[in-house]
Coordinates of C-alpha atoms in Angstrom, one line a residue:
X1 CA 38.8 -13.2 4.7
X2 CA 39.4 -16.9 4.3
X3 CA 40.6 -18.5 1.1
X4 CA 39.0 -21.0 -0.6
X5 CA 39.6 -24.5 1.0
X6 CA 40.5 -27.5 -0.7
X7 CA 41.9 -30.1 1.8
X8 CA 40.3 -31.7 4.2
X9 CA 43.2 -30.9 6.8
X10 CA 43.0 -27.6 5.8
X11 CA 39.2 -27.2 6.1
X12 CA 40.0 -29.2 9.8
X13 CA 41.9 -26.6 11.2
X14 CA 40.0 -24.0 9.6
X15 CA 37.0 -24.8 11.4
X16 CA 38.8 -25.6 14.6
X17 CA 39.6 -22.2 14.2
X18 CA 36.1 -20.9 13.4
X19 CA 34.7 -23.1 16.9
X20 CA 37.2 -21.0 19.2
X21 CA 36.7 -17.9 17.1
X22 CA 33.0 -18.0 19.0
X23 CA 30.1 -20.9 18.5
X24 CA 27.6 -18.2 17.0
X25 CA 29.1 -18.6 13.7
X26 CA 27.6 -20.7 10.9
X27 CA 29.9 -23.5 9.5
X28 CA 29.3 -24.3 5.7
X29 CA 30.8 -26.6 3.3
X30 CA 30.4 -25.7 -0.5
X31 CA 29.9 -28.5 -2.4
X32 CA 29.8 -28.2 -6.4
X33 CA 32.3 -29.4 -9.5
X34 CA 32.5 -25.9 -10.6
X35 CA 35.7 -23.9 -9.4
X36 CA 34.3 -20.9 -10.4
X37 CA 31.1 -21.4 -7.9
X38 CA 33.0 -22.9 -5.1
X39 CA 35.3 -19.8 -5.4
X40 CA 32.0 -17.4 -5.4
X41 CA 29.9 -19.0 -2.9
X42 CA 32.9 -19.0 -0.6
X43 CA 33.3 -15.5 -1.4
X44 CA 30.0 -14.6 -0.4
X45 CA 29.8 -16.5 2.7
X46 CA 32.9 -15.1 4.1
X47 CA 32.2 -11.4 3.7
X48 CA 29.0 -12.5 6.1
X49 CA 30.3 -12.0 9.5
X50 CA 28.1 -14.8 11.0
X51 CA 29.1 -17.4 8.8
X52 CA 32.2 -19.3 6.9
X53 CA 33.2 -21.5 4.9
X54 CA 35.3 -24.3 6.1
X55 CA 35.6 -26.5 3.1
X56 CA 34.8 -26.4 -0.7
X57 CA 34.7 -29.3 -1.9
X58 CA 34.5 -30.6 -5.8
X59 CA 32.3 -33.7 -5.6
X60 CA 29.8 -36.1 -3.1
X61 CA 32.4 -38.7 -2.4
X62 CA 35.0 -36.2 -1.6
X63 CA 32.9 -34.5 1.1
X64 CA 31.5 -37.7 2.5
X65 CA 35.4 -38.7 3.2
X66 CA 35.7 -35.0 4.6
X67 CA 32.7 -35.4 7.5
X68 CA 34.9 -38.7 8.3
X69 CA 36.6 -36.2 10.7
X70 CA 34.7 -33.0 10.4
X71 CA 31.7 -31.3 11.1
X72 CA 30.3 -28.3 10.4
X73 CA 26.1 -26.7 10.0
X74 CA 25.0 -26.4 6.5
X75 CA 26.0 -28.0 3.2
X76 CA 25.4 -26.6 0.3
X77 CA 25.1 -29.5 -2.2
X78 CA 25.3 -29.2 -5.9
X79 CA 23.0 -31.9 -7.6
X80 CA 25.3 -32.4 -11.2
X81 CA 28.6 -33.7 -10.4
X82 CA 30.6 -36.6 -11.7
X83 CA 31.8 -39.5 -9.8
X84 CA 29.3 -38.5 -7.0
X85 CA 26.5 -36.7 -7.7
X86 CA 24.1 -34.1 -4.8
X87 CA 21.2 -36.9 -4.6
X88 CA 23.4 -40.5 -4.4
X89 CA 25.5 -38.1 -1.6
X90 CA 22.6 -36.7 0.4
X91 CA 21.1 -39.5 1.9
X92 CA 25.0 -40.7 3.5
X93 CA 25.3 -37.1 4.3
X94 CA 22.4 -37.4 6.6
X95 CA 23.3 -40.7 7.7
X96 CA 26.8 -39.7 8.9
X97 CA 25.6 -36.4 10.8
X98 CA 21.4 -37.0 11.4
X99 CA 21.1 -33.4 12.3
X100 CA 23.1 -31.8 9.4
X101 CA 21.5 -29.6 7.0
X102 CA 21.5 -29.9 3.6
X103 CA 20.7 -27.0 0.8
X104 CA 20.5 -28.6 -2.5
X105 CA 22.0 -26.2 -5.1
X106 CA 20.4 -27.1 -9.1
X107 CA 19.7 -25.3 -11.7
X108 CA 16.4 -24.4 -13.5
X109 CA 16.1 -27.1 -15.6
X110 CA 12.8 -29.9 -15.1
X111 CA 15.3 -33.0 -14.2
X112 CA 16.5 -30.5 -11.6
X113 CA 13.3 -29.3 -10.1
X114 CA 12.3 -32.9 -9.7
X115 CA 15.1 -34.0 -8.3
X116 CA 15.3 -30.7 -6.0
X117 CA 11.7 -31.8 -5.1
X118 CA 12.7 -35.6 -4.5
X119 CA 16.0 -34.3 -2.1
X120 CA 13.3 -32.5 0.0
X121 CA 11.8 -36.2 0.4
X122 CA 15.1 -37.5 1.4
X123 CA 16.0 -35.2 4.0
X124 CA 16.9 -31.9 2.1
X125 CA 16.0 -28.9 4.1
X126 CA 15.7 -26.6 0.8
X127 CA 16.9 -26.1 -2.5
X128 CA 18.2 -23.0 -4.2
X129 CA 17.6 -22.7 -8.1
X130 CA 21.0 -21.7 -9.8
X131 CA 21.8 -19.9 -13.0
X132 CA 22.9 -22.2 -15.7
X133 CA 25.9 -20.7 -17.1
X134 CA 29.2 -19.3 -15.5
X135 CA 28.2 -15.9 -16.1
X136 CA 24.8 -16.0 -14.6
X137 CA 26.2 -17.0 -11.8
X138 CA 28.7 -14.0 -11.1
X139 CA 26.0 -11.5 -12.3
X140 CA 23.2 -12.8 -10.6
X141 CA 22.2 -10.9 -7.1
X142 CA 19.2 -12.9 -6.6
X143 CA 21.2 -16.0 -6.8
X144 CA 23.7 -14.3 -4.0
X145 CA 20.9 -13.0 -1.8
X146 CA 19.0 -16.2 -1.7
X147 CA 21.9 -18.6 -1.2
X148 CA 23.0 -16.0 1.9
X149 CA 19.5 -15.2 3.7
X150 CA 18.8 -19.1 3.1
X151 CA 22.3 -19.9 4.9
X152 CA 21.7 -17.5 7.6
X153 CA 18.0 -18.5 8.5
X154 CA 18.8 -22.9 8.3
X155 CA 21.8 -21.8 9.9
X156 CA 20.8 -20.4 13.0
X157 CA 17.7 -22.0 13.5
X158 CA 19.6 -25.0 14.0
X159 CA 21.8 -24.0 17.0
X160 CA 20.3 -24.5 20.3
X161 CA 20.5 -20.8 21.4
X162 CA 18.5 -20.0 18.8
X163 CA 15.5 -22.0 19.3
X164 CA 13.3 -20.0 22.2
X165 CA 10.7 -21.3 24.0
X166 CA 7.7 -20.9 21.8
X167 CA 5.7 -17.8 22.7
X168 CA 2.0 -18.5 25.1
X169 CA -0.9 -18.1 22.9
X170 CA -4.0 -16.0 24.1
X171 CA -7.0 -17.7 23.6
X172 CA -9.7 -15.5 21.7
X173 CA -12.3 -15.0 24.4
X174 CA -9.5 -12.5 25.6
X175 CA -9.0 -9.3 23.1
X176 CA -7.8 -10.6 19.8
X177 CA -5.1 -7.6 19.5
X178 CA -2.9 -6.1 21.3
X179 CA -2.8 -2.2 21.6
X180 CA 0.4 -1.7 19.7
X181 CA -0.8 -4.4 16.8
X182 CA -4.7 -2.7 16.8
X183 CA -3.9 -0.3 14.2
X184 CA -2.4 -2.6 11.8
X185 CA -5.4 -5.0 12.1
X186 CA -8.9 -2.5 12.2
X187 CA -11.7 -4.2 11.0
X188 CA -12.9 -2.9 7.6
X189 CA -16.3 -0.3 7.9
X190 CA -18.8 -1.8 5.3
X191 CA -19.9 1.5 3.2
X192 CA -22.4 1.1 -0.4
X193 CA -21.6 -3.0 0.1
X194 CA -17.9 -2.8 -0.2
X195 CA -15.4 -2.9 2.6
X196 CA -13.2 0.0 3.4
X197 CA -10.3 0.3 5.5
X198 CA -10.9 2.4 8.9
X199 CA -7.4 4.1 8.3
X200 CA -7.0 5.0 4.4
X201 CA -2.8 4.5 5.3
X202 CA -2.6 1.2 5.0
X203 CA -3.6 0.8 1.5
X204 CA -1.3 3.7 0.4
X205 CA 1.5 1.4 1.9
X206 CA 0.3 -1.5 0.1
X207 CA 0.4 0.3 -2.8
X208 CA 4.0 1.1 -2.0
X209 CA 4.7 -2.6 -2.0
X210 CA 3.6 -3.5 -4.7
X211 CA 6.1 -1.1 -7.1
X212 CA 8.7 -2.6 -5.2
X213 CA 11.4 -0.7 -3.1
X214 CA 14.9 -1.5 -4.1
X215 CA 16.2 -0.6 -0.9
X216 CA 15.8 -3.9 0.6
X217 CA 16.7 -3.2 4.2
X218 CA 14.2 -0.8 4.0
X219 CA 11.7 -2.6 2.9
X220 CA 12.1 -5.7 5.6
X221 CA 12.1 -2.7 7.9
X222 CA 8.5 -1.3 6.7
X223 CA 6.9 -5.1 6.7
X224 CA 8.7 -5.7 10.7
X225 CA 6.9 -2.5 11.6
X226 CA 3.6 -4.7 11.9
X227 CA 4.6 -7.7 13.6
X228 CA 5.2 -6.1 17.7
X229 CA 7.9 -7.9 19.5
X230 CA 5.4 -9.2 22.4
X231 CA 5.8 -11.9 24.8
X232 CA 2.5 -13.5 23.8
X233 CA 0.5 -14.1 20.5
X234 CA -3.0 -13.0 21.0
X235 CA -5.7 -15.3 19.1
X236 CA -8.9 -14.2 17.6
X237 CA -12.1 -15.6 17.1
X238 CA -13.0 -17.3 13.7
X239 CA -14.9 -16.3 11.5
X240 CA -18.8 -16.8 11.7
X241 CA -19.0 -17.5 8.0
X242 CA -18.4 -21.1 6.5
X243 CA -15.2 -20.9 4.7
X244 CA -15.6 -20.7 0.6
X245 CA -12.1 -21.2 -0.4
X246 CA -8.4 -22.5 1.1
X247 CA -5.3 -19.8 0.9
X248 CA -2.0 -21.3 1.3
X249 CA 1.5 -19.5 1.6
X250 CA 4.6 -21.1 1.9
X251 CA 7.9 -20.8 1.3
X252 CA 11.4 -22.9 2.9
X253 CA 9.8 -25.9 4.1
X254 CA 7.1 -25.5 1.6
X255 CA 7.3 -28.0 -0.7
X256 CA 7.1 -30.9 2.2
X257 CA 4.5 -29.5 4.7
X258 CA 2.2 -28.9 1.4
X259 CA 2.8 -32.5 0.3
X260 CA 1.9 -33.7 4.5
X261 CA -0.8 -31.3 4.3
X262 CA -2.7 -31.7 1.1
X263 CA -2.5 -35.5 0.9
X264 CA -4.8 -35.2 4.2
X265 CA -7.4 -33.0 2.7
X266 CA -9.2 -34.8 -0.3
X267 CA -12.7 -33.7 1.4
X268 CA -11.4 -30.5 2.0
X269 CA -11.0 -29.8 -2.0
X270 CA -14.1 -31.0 -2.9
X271 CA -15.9 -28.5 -0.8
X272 CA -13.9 -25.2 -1.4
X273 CA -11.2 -24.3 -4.0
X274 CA -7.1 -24.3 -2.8
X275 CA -5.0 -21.5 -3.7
X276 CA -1.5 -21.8 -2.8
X277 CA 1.6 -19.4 -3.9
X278 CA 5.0 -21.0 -2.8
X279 CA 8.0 -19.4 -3.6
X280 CA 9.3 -20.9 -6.5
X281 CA 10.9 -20.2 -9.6
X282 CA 9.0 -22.0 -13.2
X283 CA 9.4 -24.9 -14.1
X284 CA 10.2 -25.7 -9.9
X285 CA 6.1 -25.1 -9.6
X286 CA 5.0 -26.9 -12.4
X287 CA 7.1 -29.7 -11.0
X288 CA 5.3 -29.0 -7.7
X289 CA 1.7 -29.1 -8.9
X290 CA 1.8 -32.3 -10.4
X291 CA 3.7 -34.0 -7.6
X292 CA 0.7 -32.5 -5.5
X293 CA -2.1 -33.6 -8.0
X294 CA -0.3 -37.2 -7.1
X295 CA -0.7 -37.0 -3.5
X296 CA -3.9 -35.3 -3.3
X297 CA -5.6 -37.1 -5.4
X298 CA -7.5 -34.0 -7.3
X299 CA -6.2 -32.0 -10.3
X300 CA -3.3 -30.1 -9.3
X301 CA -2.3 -27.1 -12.0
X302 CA -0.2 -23.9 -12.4
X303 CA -3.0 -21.4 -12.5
X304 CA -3.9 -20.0 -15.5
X305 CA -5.0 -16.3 -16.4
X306 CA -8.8 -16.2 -16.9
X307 CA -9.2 -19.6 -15.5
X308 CA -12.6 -20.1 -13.2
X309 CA -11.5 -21.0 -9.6
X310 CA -13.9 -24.2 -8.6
X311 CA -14.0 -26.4 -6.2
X312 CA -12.3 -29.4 -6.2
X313 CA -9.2 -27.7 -7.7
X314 CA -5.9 -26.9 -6.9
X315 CA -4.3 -23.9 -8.6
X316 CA -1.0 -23.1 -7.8
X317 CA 0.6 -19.9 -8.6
X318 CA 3.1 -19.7 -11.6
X319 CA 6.7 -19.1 -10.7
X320 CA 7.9 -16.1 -11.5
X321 CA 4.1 -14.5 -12.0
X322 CA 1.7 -12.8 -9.5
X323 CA -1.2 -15.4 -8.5
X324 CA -4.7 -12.8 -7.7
X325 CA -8.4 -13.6 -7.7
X326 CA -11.1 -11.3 -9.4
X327 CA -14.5 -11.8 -9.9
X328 CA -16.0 -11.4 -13.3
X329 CA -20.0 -11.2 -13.0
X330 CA -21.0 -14.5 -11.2
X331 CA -18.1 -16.1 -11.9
X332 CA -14.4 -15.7 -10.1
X333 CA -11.3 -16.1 -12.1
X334 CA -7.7 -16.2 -11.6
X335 CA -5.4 -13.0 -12.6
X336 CA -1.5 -13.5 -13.7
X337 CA 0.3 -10.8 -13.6
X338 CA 3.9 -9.8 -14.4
X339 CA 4.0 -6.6 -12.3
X340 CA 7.1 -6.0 -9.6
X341 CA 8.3 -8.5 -6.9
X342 CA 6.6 -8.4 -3.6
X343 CA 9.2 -8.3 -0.9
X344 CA 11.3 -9.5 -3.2
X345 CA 9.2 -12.3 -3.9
X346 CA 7.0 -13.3 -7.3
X347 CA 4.7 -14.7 -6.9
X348 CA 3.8 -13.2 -3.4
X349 CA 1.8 -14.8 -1.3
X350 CA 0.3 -10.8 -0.2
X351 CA -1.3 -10.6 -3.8
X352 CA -3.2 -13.5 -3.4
X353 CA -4.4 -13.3 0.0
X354 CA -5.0 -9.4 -0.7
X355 CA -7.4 -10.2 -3.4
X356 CA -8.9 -12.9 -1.7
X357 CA -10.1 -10.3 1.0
X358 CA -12.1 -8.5 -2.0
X359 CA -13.5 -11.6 -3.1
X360 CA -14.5 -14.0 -0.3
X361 CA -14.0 -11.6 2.6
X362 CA -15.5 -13.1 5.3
X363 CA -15.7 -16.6 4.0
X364 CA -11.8 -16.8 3.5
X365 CA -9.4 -19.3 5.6
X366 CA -5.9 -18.8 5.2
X367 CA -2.7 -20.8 6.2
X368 CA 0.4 -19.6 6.2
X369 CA 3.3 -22.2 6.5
X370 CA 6.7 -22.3 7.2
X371 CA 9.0 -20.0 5.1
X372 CA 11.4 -17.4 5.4
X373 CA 10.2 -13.3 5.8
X374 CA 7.4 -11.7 6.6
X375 CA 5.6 -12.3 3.0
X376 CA 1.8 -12.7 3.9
X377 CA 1.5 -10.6 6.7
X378 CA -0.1 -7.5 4.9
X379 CA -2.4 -9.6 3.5
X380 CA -3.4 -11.3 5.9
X381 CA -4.5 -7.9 7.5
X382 CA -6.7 -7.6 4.6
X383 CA -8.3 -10.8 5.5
X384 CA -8.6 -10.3 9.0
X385 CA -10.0 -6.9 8.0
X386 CA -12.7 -8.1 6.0
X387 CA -13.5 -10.8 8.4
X388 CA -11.4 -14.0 7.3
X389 CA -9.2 -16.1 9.6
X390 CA -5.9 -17.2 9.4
X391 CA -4.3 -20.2 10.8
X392 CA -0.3 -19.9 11.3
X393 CA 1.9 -23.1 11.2
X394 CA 4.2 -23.4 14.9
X395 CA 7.3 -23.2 15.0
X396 CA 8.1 -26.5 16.7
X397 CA 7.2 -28.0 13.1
X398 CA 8.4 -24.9 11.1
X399 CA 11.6 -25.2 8.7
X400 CA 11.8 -21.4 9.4
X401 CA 9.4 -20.1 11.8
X402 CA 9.8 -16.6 9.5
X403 CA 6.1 -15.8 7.7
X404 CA 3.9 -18.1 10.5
X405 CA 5.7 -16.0 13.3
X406 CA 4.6 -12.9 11.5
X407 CA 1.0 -12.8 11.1
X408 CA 1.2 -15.1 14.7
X409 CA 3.0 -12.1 16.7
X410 CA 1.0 -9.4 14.7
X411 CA -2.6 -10.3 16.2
X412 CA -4.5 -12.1 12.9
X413 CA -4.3 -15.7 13.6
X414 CA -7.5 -17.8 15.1
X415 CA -4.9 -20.2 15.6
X416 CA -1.4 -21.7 15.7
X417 CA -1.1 -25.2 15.2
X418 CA 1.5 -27.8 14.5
X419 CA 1.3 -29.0 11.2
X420 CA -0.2 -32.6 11.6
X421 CA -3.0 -30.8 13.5
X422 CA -3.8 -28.2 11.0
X423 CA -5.9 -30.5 8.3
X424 CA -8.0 -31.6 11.0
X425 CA -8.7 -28.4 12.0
X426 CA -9.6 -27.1 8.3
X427 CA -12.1 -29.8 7.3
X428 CA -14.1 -28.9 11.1
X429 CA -13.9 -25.0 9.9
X430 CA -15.5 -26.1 6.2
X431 CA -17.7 -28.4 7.8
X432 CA -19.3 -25.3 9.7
X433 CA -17.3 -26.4 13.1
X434 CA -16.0 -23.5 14.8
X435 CA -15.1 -24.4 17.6

């Protein structure tokens, strides 16, 4: 294991090193004024056998100088520094290496969420909320896990070899499944006007999910289970029914292809209600929703418990809280709820979409965007089941091509589009246009 590096001729030949060692490996440098989480992250990085650090670096002016003669794949880059600071450094980051990729590392506070939200803007792949105090930060193993799968997943989707040709798609007037991915996507039996499941399994494993596994391998291994490994994604036919209502998901790469997409779909709100669950931690959503209420030009607000879900509104799900639908006599109304992550996720964007199946059924469109994991995808199969469609963003405009790919290679998409096309093609589906 590598120490931590302080020099730039050090971090030089460390890297030289870690090019010859094999090209497969992700290069990071660790940017933050705090010795105690340089020294950490570096830590953490370095047990990773497909990643290392080859600087750590105390300040934005210092690590500029350093990619005078440098060069490495992701930088994670602390916001609150002196002489320097994440922000004033990120845009001659990106000007010195146009391809590098830049984490911003903040904590929870609001200044921090809007300015996490503003780096995005700027060129910022992602952001990762950090503990405020020292001793957050050494305890915390969300904080570890996030900064190390978000490492691993900007990191190699940024290396050539990594980038495949993007599967063929199947157009729907061929079957909309294939025979290995049929199972996980039955369509529901309707029995005494409610819809059922064909195989009673799948909501017993739903039920698993949501009292959360702590055995996270595990876990990732139960949700691959229903994505098939095929060298095609099979489409299927939209829905017949005019959609009532707009699911999003998201997660890395969230924040900006919600702000491209919902600043092209005034019309669209007016007609049906949005319902989006990012993953994002408080105060980082409440940020969110008003920067979206901006660009869309309709009210934008963390969803609140009770709440009637109307057109010509965005709710956006709390951080930290589950985001569900229910409907109350005539009316439907949104359900917080405080119960176990989701894949490690809360909010998840399977508890919304879930619901949604119960509510709308076949009157439900769903997108899911670009973001890490495979969060979605059992929801989506309630969708699909009870007769909604999903559209998946590509991966050509994909951050991480992680929960798109998913509910893509498991058989539920009507379609798989690249972001700038998918507005078009949601005010034609609410417009009755199915074609």
């Amino acid at each position: 294991m590598s120490s931590v590096l302080v020099t730039g001729q050090v971090a030089a030949d460390h890297a030289a090193g870690v090019e010859r060692a094999g090209d497969k490996t992700i290069r990071v440098v660790v940017v933050d004024d705090a010795v105690v989480v340089r020294s950490l992250s570096a830590r953490w990085i370095d047990a990773e056998p497909d990643m290392r650090v080859v600087a750590s670096l105390p300040s934005g002016r210092e690590t500029i100088a350093w990619f005078e003669k440098n060069d490495a794949d992701i930088v994670l880059l602390d916001i609150e520094m002196p002489d320097l600071d994440g922000i004033t450094a990120l845009p001659l980051l990106l000007q010195k290496k146009r391809d590098l990729t830049v984490i911003m590392v903040s904590t929870f506070t609001r200044r921090s969420a809007e300015i996490s939200l503003r780096a995005l803007s700027l060129g910022a792949a992602d952001y990762i909320p950090k503990p405020e105090s020292t001793r957050e930060v050494t305890t915390s193993i969300s904080f570890r896990r996030e900064l190390l799968e978000k490492v691993r997943a900007l990191g190699h989707r940024r290396r050539p070899a990594a980038r495949k040709q993007a599967p063929p798609l199947v157009p729907a007037s061929q079957p909309a499944v294939t025979p290995d991915a049929a199972t996980h996507s039955t369509p529901r039996s309707r029995k005494g006007g409610t819809y059922h499941h064909a195989r009673d399994h799948h909501a017993r494993e739903r039920h698993t999910h949501e009292h959360q596994t702590q055995d996270h391998g595990q876990a990732q291994a139960d949700v691959h289970s229903l994505v098939p490994d095929h060298g095609s994604i099979h489409l299927r036919p939209f829905s017949l029914t005019t959609p009532r209502v707009l699911l999003i998901g998201s997660s890395t790469g969230g924040p900006q292809a919600l702000t491209a997409l919902i600043e092209k779909l005034p019309a669209a709100i007016d007609r049906a209600p949005v319902l989006i669950t990012h993953h994002m931690p408080p105060t980082f959503t409440t940020v969110m929703a008003e920067h979206l209420s901006r660009v869309g030009g309709r009210g934008a607000h963390e969803a609140e418990d009770g709440e009637p879900v109307l057109a010509g509104g965005i709710y956006v799900a709390p951080g930290g809280r589950h985001m569900r639908v229910v409907r109350d006599d005539d009316a439907v109304r949104i359900a917080i709820g405080d119960d176990e992550p989701i894949h490690f996720c809360k909010p998840a964007v399977d508890a919304l979409f879930s619901s949604a199946a119960e509510v709308w059924g076949s009157a439900s469109l769903a997108l899911v965007l670009t973001g890490m994991g495979t969060d979605g995808t059992r929801g989506a199969t309630d969708l699909v089941a009870a007769g909604g469609s999903i559209i998946a963003q590509d991966e050509a405009t994909s951050v991480v091509w992680g929960m798109p790919r998913s509910v893509a290679q498991s058989g539920l998409c009507s379609a798989v589009l690249p972001l700038d096309q998918i507005a078009q093609k949601v005010l034609r589906l609410l417009s009755g246009d199915r074609t």
